[in-house]
mmCIF file of C-alpha atoms in Angstrom:
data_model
loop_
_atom_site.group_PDB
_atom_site.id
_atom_site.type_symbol
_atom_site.label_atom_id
_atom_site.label_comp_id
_atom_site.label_asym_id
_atom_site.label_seq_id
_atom_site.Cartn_x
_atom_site.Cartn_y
_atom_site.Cartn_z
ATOM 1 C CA UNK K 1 79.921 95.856 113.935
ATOM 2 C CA UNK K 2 78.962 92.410 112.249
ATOM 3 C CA UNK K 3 80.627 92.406 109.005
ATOM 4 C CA UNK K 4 81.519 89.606 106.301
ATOM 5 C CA UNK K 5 84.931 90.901 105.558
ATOM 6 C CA UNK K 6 86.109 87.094 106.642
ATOM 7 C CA UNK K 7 84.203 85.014 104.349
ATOM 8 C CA UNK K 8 84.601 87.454 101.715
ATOM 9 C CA UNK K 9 88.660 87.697 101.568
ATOM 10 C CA UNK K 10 88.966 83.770 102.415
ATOM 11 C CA UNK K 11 86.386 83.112 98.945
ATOM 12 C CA UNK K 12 89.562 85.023 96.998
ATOM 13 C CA UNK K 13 92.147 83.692 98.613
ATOM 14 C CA UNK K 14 93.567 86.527 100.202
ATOM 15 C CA UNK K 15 95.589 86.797 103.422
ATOM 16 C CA UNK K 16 94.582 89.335 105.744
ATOM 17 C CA UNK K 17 97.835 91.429 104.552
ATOM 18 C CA UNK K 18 96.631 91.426 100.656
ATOM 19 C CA UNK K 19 93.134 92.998 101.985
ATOM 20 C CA UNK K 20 95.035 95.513 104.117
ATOM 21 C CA UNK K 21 97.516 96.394 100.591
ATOM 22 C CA UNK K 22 94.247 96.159 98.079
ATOM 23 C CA UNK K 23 92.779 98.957 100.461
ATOM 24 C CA UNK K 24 96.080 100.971 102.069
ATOM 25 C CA UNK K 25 95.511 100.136 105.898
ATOM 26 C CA UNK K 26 97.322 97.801 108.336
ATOM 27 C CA UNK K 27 97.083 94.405 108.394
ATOM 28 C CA UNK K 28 96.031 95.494 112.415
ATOM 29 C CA UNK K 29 93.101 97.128 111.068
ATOM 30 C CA UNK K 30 91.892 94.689 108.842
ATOM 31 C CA UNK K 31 92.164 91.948 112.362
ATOM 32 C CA UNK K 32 90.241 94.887 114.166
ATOM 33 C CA UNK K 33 87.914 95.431 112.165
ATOM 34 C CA UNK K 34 87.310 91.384 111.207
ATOM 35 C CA UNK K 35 86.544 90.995 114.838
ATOM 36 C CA UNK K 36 84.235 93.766 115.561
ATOM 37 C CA UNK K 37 86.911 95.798 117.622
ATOM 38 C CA UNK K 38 86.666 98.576 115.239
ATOM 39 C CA UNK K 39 84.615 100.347 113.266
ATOM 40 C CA UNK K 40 85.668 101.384 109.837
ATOM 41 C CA UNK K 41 85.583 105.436 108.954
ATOM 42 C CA UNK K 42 82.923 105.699 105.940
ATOM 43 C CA UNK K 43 85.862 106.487 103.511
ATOM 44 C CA UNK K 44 87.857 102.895 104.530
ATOM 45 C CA UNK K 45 83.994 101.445 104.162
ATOM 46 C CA UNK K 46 83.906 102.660 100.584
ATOM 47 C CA UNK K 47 87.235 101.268 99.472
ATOM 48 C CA UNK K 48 86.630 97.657 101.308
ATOM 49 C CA UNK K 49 83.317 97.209 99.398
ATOM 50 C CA UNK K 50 84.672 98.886 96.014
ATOM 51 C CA UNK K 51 87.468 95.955 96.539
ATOM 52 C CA UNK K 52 84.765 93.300 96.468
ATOM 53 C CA UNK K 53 82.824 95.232 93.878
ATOM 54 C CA UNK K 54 79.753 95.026 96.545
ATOM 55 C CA UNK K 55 77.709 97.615 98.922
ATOM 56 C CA UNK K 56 79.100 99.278 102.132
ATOM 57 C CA UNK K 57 75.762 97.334 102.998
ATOM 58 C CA UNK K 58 76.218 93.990 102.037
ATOM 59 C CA UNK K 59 79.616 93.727 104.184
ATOM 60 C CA UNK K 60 78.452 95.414 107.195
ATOM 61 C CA UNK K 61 75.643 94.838 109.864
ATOM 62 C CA UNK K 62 74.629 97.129 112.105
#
């Protein structure tokens, strides 16, 4: 799944290790999911866009 998680943690500064802390998940799942090898549950989907204060939808493509 296409998704602007990237863009989105590089525009605060954040390593791929603060994401994974800000939403309690490894840093491997934040790479997996970055790169479209995995496909967040709807619960980790929720917390990533509560983190950027945005919609599941605005993160994610199908």
């Amino acid at each position: 799944m296409k998704n602007s998680l990237p863009e989105l943690r590089r525009a605060r500064q954040w390593s791929q290790q603060r994401l994974a802390d800000e939403v309690g998940v490894s840093r491997r799942t934040i790479v997996s999911i970055e790169t479209g090898k995995f496909d967040p549950s709807l619960p980790l989907a929720f917390r990533l866009a509560a983190t950027f204060s945005l919609r599941i939808d605005d993160i994610f493509e199908p």
